[in-house]
Amino acid sequence: MELTGAEIVVRCLAEEGVEFVFGYPGGAVLNIYDEIFKQDKFKHVLVRHEQAAAHAADGYARATGRTGVALVTSGPGATNAVTGIATAYMDSIPLVVISGQVPTPAIGMDAFQEVDMVGITRPCVKHNFLVKDVKDIAETIRKAFYIASTGRPGPVVVDIPKDVTQHKAEFSYPKSVKMRSYNPVTKGHPGQVKRAVQMLLEAKRPMLYTGGGVVLSNAAEELTQFARLLGFPVTSTLMGLGGYPAGDPQFTGMLGMHGTYEANMAMQHCDVLVAIGARFDDRVIGNPEHFFQDGRRIIHIDIDPASIAKRVKVDVPIVGSVKEVLAEMVKLVRAGKERPDPAALKTWWTQIELWRSRDCMKYDRDSSLIKPQYVIEKMHEITRGEAYVTSDVGQHQMWAAQYYKFDQPRHWINSGGLGTMGFGLPAAMGVQFAHPEATVACITGEGSIQMNIQELATCKQFNLPLKVILLNNRYLGMVRQWQEFFYGNRYSESYMDALPDFVKLAESYGHVGMRIEQPGDVEGALKEAFALKERLVFMNFITDQTENVYPMIPAGKGLNEMILV
């Protein structure tokens, strides 16, 4: 049976079991949209901007572990999606983005709405394809989903010219994929795994440093087993939060630029460090020269060999799936009789508890102004820590990471690597589509929310009962904080003048709006908002303008050079 290229695209998505396609139509993809209209295998979600399509697909992927799908037209439709593609690339999120392209004869002729999507996205995708023959569509889409979801996940772009969607070919969807140039390793080298376990059993001051790879590989259970079996302290990057229960006493908190004092000091002074699905990012360890310590040994577990020893020299590299490697390590420890030195471990924990007693997360709870930390704490209490929480980027993102204690993986959805303002609301839409019965909240700032605020229309169209928590300090908060600390209080273009009335704006889209100005009203407003299970509630909290995120490590400094409150 011969099908058009557009029919083949739609059939391929159905074969992959796609639930939602987030997109925006245009001339180059109208043939595909016509076929979407005729089918009932998956639902299309009409966003109001292509950046939001990529972010919504991204949020869906982070919350489920499945590959998110976005569909955009050529030219500006494609370029609008690039920020979302780069966001997914930096955080290793599986996406397939199908972009329309001008007809094949017009490529390279500066045709209307033509851009070189393959060239533009090459630096920020795991792979991309330009399909020039209708016979190649099915195999290309099969490869795209395989590449996006295996090994270290990432976004894949499939660029399809309009005439290719009109041509016909026989349809047959490949049952499997074999690519000679792409065979990701999942099992760790047995010898290296044994070396790592022996090194850990000999450690006096061990530390488990966990990252987004724990969440992406669904290894939270294995990590928890491993940590509790050995009794070792655990820290997490921003992307790894929820991979280990935040309420567990072995958890020392998030580390890095805005991490806890105890986590950063333990990282700096441990004698054996295990990096698990983490990449020693600059926001985590600062300057590698400051991080280097004579006598400290490092084990690095990662699915991506290019990430190992990229910034920090390691002693035992292990390439493989975090889930499989941790399971093997647990098995080896349980099979043997040797255990860590209890006296040394007790001394190490005594030191960590001394660092923890500094209470680096304290803030003024008696203020007459709303403290953003208080809002997050109350939100955690009211939702019992069970909400899916998305964020934008800035101070509010760090406060959410610090004060909403995530005990489960895939509940914390944020742009870590790229730091994309405008991510939070569309990502929350993707999460809500993935989990329609769940409580989903977007924590944002007055700068970030306006970058994709048009998606309130999408939320209304699809009746998404999100809760938007706007921590409004009338500044680009993190910019203002850096200007206070490092630029002599010269607040150049960081004050947000002429802000809209967010309550009226939310109401104009058909949602519930609230303005909260007094600390005493915070708890009641949150309870009222989260009780409205069927409505989107936009909460505008007027917060203290001068509040800063602490602790903080200045750029280029070491983990032990923290600014405390």
PDB file of C-alpha atoms in Angstrom, residues 14-219:
ATOM      1  CA  ALA A  14       1.363   6.051  15.861  1.00  0.00           C
ATOM      2  CA  GLU A  15       3.714   3.066  15.561  1.00  0.00           C
ATOM      3  CA  GLU A  16       5.974   4.646  18.195  1.00  0.00           C
ATOM      4  CA  GLY A  17       3.033   4.897  20.577  1.00  0.00           C
ATOM      5  CA  VAL A  18       3.184   8.676  20.727  1.00  0.00           C
ATOM      6  CA  GLU A  19       0.476  10.139  22.996  1.00  0.00           C
ATOM      7  CA  PHE A  20       0.877  13.854  22.320  1.00  0.00           C
ATOM      8  CA  VAL A  21       2.389  16.007  19.592  1.00  0.00           C
ATOM      9  CA  PHE A  22       2.988  19.611  20.615  1.00  0.00           C
ATOM     10  CA  GLY A  23       3.032  21.892  17.618  1.00  0.00           C
ATOM     11  CA  TYR A  24       2.012  24.867  15.527  1.00  0.00           C
ATOM     12  CA  PRO A  25       0.969  24.610  11.852  1.00  0.00           C
ATOM     13  CA  GLY A  26       2.377  26.450   8.842  1.00  0.00           C
ATOM     14  CA  GLY A  27       2.648  26.094   5.102  1.00  0.00           C
ATOM     15  CA  ALA A  28       5.503  23.584   4.985  1.00  0.00           C
ATOM     16  CA  VAL A  29       3.737  21.108   7.300  1.00  0.00           C
ATOM     17  CA  LEU A  30       0.111  21.506   6.198  1.00  0.00           C
ATOM     18  CA  ASN A  31       0.115  18.100   4.506  1.00  0.00           C
ATOM     19  CA  ILE A  32       1.128  16.525   7.822  1.00  0.00           C
ATOM     20  CA  TYR A  33      -1.499  18.525   9.709  1.00  0.00           C
ATOM     21  CA  ASP A  34      -4.167  17.397   7.246  1.00  0.00           C
ATOM     22  CA  GLU A  35      -3.307  13.785   8.057  1.00  0.00           C
ATOM     23  CA  ILE A  36      -3.282  14.507  11.800  1.00  0.00           C
ATOM     24  CA  PHE A  37      -6.864  15.763  11.392  1.00  0.00           C
ATOM     25  CA  LYS A  38      -7.912  12.382   9.925  1.00  0.00           C
ATOM     26  CA  GLN A  39      -6.429  10.159  12.683  1.00  0.00           C
ATOM     27  CA  ASP A  40      -7.243   9.333  16.312  1.00  0.00           C
ATOM     28  CA  LYS A  41      -4.095   7.530  17.513  1.00  0.00           C
ATOM     29  CA  PHE A  42      -2.537  10.544  19.233  1.00  0.00           C
ATOM     30  CA  LYS A  43      -3.596  14.005  20.329  1.00  0.00           C
ATOM     31  CA  HIS A  44      -2.183  17.221  18.920  1.00  0.00           C
ATOM     32  CA  VAL A  45      -1.720  20.140  21.323  1.00  0.00           C
ATOM     33  CA  LEU A  46      -1.811  23.554  19.690  1.00  0.00           C
ATOM     34  CA  VAL A  47       0.636  25.800  21.531  1.00  0.00           C
ATOM     35  CA  ARG A  48       0.864  29.562  20.927  1.00  0.00           C
ATOM     36  CA  HIS A  49       4.609  29.679  20.120  1.00  0.00           C
ATOM     37  CA  GLU A  50       6.995  27.068  18.778  1.00  0.00           C
ATOM     38  CA  GLN A  51       9.423  27.519  21.681  1.00  0.00           C
ATOM     39  CA  ALA A  52       6.588  26.383  23.916  1.00  0.00           C
ATOM     40  CA  ALA A  53       6.056  23.304  21.719  1.00  0.00           C
ATOM     41  CA  ALA A  54       9.608  22.145  22.382  1.00  0.00           C
ATOM     42  CA  HIS A  55       9.406  22.973  26.111  1.00  0.00           C
ATOM     43  CA  ALA A  56       6.054  21.183  26.504  1.00  0.00           C
ATOM     44  CA  ALA A  57       7.425  18.088  24.763  1.00  0.00           C
ATOM     45  CA  ASP A  58      10.468  18.393  27.030  1.00  0.00           C
ATOM     46  CA  GLY A  59       8.329  18.599  30.195  1.00  0.00           C
ATOM     47  CA  TYR A  60       6.353  15.554  29.061  1.00  0.00           C
ATOM     48  CA  ALA A  61       9.606  13.637  28.490  1.00  0.00           C
ATOM     49  CA  ARG A  62      11.119  14.585  31.870  1.00  0.00           C
ATOM     50  CA  ALA A  63       7.966  13.600  33.753  1.00  0.00           C
ATOM     51  CA  THR A  64       7.509  10.241  31.999  1.00  0.00           C
ATOM     52  CA  GLY A  65      10.887   9.098  30.668  1.00  0.00           C
ATOM     53  CA  ARG A  66       9.304   8.751  27.233  1.00  0.00           C
ATOM     54  CA  THR A  67      10.358  10.661  24.112  1.00  0.00           C
ATOM     55  CA  GLY A  68       8.593  14.000  23.645  1.00  0.00           C
ATOM     56  CA  VAL A  69       7.461  15.067  20.166  1.00  0.00           C
ATOM     57  CA  ALA A  70       7.155  18.534  18.650  1.00  0.00           C
ATOM     58  CA  LEU A  71       6.040  19.567  15.155  1.00  0.00           C
ATOM     59  CA  VAL A  72       6.887  22.963  13.659  1.00  0.00           C
ATOM     60  CA  THR A  73       6.880  24.585  10.258  1.00  0.00           C
ATOM     61  CA  SER A  74       9.851  25.877   8.275  1.00  0.00           C
ATOM     62  CA  GLY A  75      11.715  29.175   8.679  1.00  0.00           C
ATOM     63  CA  PRO A  76      10.671  31.110  11.799  1.00  0.00           C
ATOM     64  CA  GLY A  77       8.677  28.146  13.086  1.00  0.00           C
ATOM     65  CA  ALA A  78      11.827  26.057  13.083  1.00  0.00           C
ATOM     66  CA  THR A  79      14.083  28.757  14.516  1.00  0.00           C
ATOM     67  CA  ASN A  80      11.564  29.527  17.275  1.00  0.00           C
ATOM     68  CA  ALA A  81      11.954  25.916  18.405  1.00  0.00           C
ATOM     69  CA  VAL A  82      15.761  26.071  18.590  1.00  0.00           C
ATOM     70  CA  THR A  83      15.843  27.428  22.161  1.00  0.00           C
ATOM     71  CA  GLY A  84      13.717  24.512  23.306  1.00  0.00           C
ATOM     72  CA  ILE A  85      15.885  22.048  21.395  1.00  0.00           C
ATOM     73  CA  ALA A  86      19.050  23.473  22.969  1.00  0.00           C
ATOM     74  CA  THR A  87      17.410  23.300  26.406  1.00  0.00           C
ATOM     75  CA  ALA A  88      16.706  19.590  25.939  1.00  0.00           C
ATOM     76  CA  TYR A  89      20.210  18.987  24.582  1.00  0.00           C
ATOM     77  CA  MET A  90      21.940  20.528  27.598  1.00  0.00           C
ATOM     78  CA  ASP A  91      19.871  18.419  30.015  1.00  0.00           C
ATOM     79  CA  SER A  92      19.954  15.176  27.949  1.00  0.00           C
ATOM     80  CA  ILE A  93      16.190  14.998  27.353  1.00  0.00           C
ATOM     81  CA  PRO A  94      14.805  12.696  24.628  1.00  0.00           C
ATOM     82  CA  LEU A  95      12.909  14.699  22.001  1.00  0.00           C
ATOM     83  CA  VAL A  96      12.018  14.174  18.358  1.00  0.00           C
ATOM     84  CA  VAL A  97      11.336  17.500  16.644  1.00  0.00           C
ATOM     85  CA  ILE A  98       9.857  17.293  13.151  1.00  0.00           C
ATOM     86  CA  SER A  99      10.327  20.507  11.185  1.00  0.00           C
ATOM     87  CA  GLY A 100       8.896  21.372   7.818  1.00  0.00           C
ATOM     88  CA  GLN A 101      11.183  22.548   5.044  1.00  0.00           C
ATOM     89  CA  VAL A 102      10.650  24.333   1.735  1.00  0.00           C
ATOM     90  CA  PRO A 103      10.252  22.050  -1.317  1.00  0.00           C
ATOM     91  CA  THR A 104      13.428  20.236  -2.345  1.00  0.00           C
ATOM     92  CA  PRO A 105      14.036  22.265  -5.569  1.00  0.00           C
ATOM     93  CA  ALA A 106      13.833  25.496  -3.536  1.00  0.00           C
ATOM     94  CA  ILE A 107      16.425  24.510  -0.914  1.00  0.00           C
ATOM     95  CA  GLY A 108      19.373  26.878  -1.066  1.00  0.00           C
ATOM     96  CA  MET A 109      17.454  29.421  -3.140  1.00  0.00           C
ATOM     97  CA  ASP A 110      16.483  31.746  -0.283  1.00  0.00           C
ATOM     98  CA  ALA A 111      12.891  30.644  -0.687  1.00  0.00           C
ATOM     99  CA  PHE A 112      10.088  32.072   1.442  1.00  0.00           C
ATOM    100  CA  GLN A 113      10.441  30.822   5.029  1.00  0.00           C
ATOM    101  CA  GLU A 114      13.610  28.874   4.319  1.00  0.00           C
ATOM    102  CA  VAL A 115      16.349  28.298   6.889  1.00  0.00           C
ATOM    103  CA  ASP A 116      19.016  25.619   7.059  1.00  0.00           C
ATOM    104  CA  MET A 117      17.510  23.786  10.037  1.00  0.00           C
ATOM    105  CA  VAL A 118      20.074  20.999   9.902  1.00  0.00           C
ATOM    106  CA  GLY A 119      22.941  23.489   9.938  1.00  0.00           C
ATOM    107  CA  ILE A 120      21.407  25.687  12.620  1.00  0.00           C
ATOM    108  CA  THR A 121      20.696  22.839  15.039  1.00  0.00           C
ATOM    109  CA  ARG A 122      23.851  20.794  14.475  1.00  0.00           C
ATOM    110  CA  PRO A 123      25.605  22.130  17.623  1.00  0.00           C
ATOM    111  CA  CYS A 124      22.578  21.510  19.882  1.00  0.00           C
ATOM    112  CA  VAL A 125      21.153  18.137  18.854  1.00  0.00           C
ATOM    113  CA  LYS A 126      22.203  14.572  19.406  1.00  0.00           C
ATOM    114  CA  HIS A 127      21.622  14.040  15.680  1.00  0.00           C
ATOM    115  CA  ASN A 128      19.590  15.521  12.846  1.00  0.00           C
ATOM    116  CA  PHE A 129      18.289  14.416   9.454  1.00  0.00           C
ATOM    117  CA  LEU A 130      17.189  16.097   6.215  1.00  0.00           C
ATOM    118  CA  VAL A 131      14.834  13.674   4.436  1.00  0.00           C
ATOM    119  CA  LYS A 132      15.051  14.110   0.666  1.00  0.00           C
ATOM    120  CA  ASP A 133      13.254  10.942  -0.437  1.00  0.00           C
ATOM    121  CA  VAL A 134       9.811   9.807   0.712  1.00  0.00           C
ATOM    122  CA  LYS A 135      11.122   6.217   0.838  1.00  0.00           C
ATOM    123  CA  ASP A 136      13.433   7.231   3.705  1.00  0.00           C
ATOM    124  CA  ILE A 137      10.824   8.770   6.035  1.00  0.00           C
ATOM    125  CA  ALA A 138       9.878   5.648   8.002  1.00  0.00           C
ATOM    126  CA  GLU A 139      13.432   4.451   8.571  1.00  0.00           C
ATOM    127  CA  THR A 140      14.570   7.978   9.500  1.00  0.00           C
ATOM    128  CA  ILE A 141      11.819   8.489  12.083  1.00  0.00           C
ATOM    129  CA  ARG A 142      12.517   5.023  13.546  1.00  0.00           C
ATOM    130  CA  LYS A 143      16.203   5.967  13.869  1.00  0.00           C
ATOM    131  CA  ALA A 144      15.286   9.349  15.364  1.00  0.00           C
ATOM    132  CA  PHE A 145      13.314   7.779  18.221  1.00  0.00           C
ATOM    133  CA  TYR A 146      16.023   5.185  18.814  1.00  0.00           C
ATOM    134  CA  ILE A 147      18.838   7.741  18.937  1.00  0.00           C
ATOM    135  CA  ALA A 148      16.850  10.174  21.107  1.00  0.00           C
ATOM    136  CA  SER A 149      15.993   7.609  23.776  1.00  0.00           C
ATOM    137  CA  THR A 150      19.086   5.404  24.067  1.00  0.00           C
ATOM    138  CA  GLY A 151      22.561   5.970  25.511  1.00  0.00           C
ATOM    139  CA  ARG A 152      22.763   9.519  26.752  1.00  0.00           C
ATOM    140  CA  PRO A 153      19.335  10.810  25.644  1.00  0.00           C
ATOM    141  CA  GLY A 154      18.922  13.977  23.615  1.00  0.00           C
ATOM    142  CA  PRO A 155      16.916  15.801  20.953  1.00  0.00           C
ATOM    143  CA  VAL A 156      16.846  14.661  17.324  1.00  0.00           C
ATOM    144  CA  VAL A 157      15.578  16.885  14.494  1.00  0.00           C
ATOM    145  CA  VAL A 158      13.922  15.442  11.377  1.00  0.00           C
ATOM    146  CA  ASP A 159      13.650  18.111   8.664  1.00  0.00           C
ATOM    147  CA  ILE A 160      11.183  17.189   5.891  1.00  0.00           C
ATOM    148  CA  PRO A 161      10.666  19.270   2.699  1.00  0.00           C
ATOM    149  CA  LYS A 162       7.046  19.879   1.744  1.00  0.00           C
ATOM    150  CA  ASP A 163       7.222  18.046  -1.586  1.00  0.00           C
ATOM    151  CA  VAL A 164       8.520  14.934   0.187  1.00  0.00           C
ATOM    152  CA  THR A 165       5.321  14.911   2.272  1.00  0.00           C
ATOM    153  CA  GLN A 166       3.320  14.886  -0.994  1.00  0.00           C
ATOM    154  CA  HIS A 167       5.218  12.087  -2.770  1.00  0.00           C
ATOM    155  CA  LYS A 168       4.115   8.460  -2.332  1.00  0.00           C
ATOM    156  CA  ALA A 169       5.913   5.291  -1.283  1.00  0.00           C
ATOM    157  CA  GLU A 170       5.133   1.900   0.219  1.00  0.00           C
ATOM    158  CA  PHE A 171       4.935   2.030   3.991  1.00  0.00           C
ATOM    159  CA  SER A 172       6.724  -0.439   6.217  1.00  0.00           C
ATOM    160  CA  TYR A 173       7.855   0.555   9.707  1.00  0.00           C
ATOM    161  CA  PRO A 174      11.142  -1.038  10.812  1.00  0.00           C
ATOM    162  CA  LYS A 175      10.764  -3.308  13.835  1.00  0.00           C
ATOM    163  CA  SER A 176      14.324  -2.681  14.996  1.00  0.00           C
ATOM    164  CA  VAL A 177      17.288  -0.406  14.340  1.00  0.00           C
ATOM    165  CA  LYS A 178      20.898  -1.330  13.744  1.00  0.00           C
ATOM    166  CA  MET A 179      23.436   1.434  13.269  1.00  0.00           C
ATOM    167  CA  ARG A 180      27.057   0.467  12.841  1.00  0.00           C
ATOM    168  CA  SER A 181      28.241   3.872  14.074  1.00  0.00           C
ATOM    169  CA  TYR A 182      25.986   4.012  17.156  1.00  0.00           C
ATOM    170  CA  ASN A 183      26.056   1.261  19.767  1.00  0.00           C
ATOM    171  CA  PRO A 184      25.814   2.732  23.275  1.00  0.00           C
ATOM    172  CA  VAL A 185      27.337   0.685  26.090  1.00  0.00           C
ATOM    173  CA  THR A 186      25.051  -0.032  29.041  1.00  0.00           C
ATOM    174  CA  LYS A 187      26.960  -2.539  31.184  1.00  0.00           C
ATOM    175  CA  GLY A 188      29.981  -1.275  33.109  1.00  0.00           C
ATOM    176  CA  HIS A 189      33.325  -3.033  32.730  1.00  0.00           C
ATOM    177  CA  PRO A 190      33.335  -5.775  35.441  1.00  0.00           C
ATOM    178  CA  GLY A 191      36.946  -5.099  36.436  1.00  0.00           C
ATOM    179  CA  GLN A 192      36.339  -1.372  36.844  1.00  0.00           C
ATOM    180  CA  VAL A 193      33.169  -1.977  38.851  1.00  0.00           C
ATOM    181  CA  LYS A 194      35.086  -4.288  41.224  1.00  0.00           C
ATOM    182  CA  ARG A 195      37.872  -1.692  41.581  1.00  0.00           C
ATOM    183  CA  ALA A 196      35.311   0.978  42.430  1.00  0.00           C
ATOM    184  CA  VAL A 197      33.603  -1.152  45.072  1.00  0.00           C
ATOM    185  CA  GLN A 198      36.924  -2.035  46.710  1.00  0.00           C
ATOM    186  CA  MET A 199      37.965   1.617  46.745  1.00  0.00           C
ATOM    187  CA  LEU A 200      34.687   2.583  48.423  1.00  0.00           C
ATOM    188  CA  LEU A 201      34.990  -0.121  51.064  1.00  0.00           C
ATOM    189  CA  GLU A 202      38.434   1.242  51.965  1.00  0.00           C
ATOM    190  CA  ALA A 203      37.253   4.877  52.139  1.00  0.00           C
ATOM    191  CA  LYS A 204      37.433   6.863  55.365  1.00  0.00           C
ATOM    192  CA  ARG A 205      35.529   9.902  54.105  1.00  0.00           C
ATOM    193  CA  PRO A 206      33.312   8.703  51.208  1.00  0.00           C
ATOM    194  CA  MET A 207      30.825  10.821  49.248  1.00  0.00           C
ATOM    195  CA  LEU A 208      28.165   9.926  46.683  1.00  0.00           C
ATOM    196  CA  TYR A 209      27.789  12.791  44.184  1.00  0.00           C
ATOM    197  CA  THR A 210      24.663  12.188  42.090  1.00  0.00           C
ATOM    198  CA  GLY A 211      23.328  13.925  39.014  1.00  0.00           C
ATOM    199  CA  GLY A 212      20.615  13.924  36.377  1.00  0.00           C
ATOM    200  CA  GLY A 213      21.806  10.574  35.062  1.00  0.00           C
ATOM    201  CA  VAL A 214      20.244   8.899  38.101  1.00  0.00           C
ATOM    202  CA  VAL A 215      16.833  10.291  37.148  1.00  0.00           C
ATOM    203  CA  LEU A 216      17.216   9.742  33.404  1.00  0.00           C
ATOM    204  CA  SER A 217      18.186   6.089  33.834  1.00  0.00           C
ATOM    205  CA  ASN A 218      15.431   5.426  36.411  1.00  0.00           C
ATOM    206  CA  ALA A 219      18.076   4.452  38.957  1.00  0.00           C
TER     207      ALA A 219
END
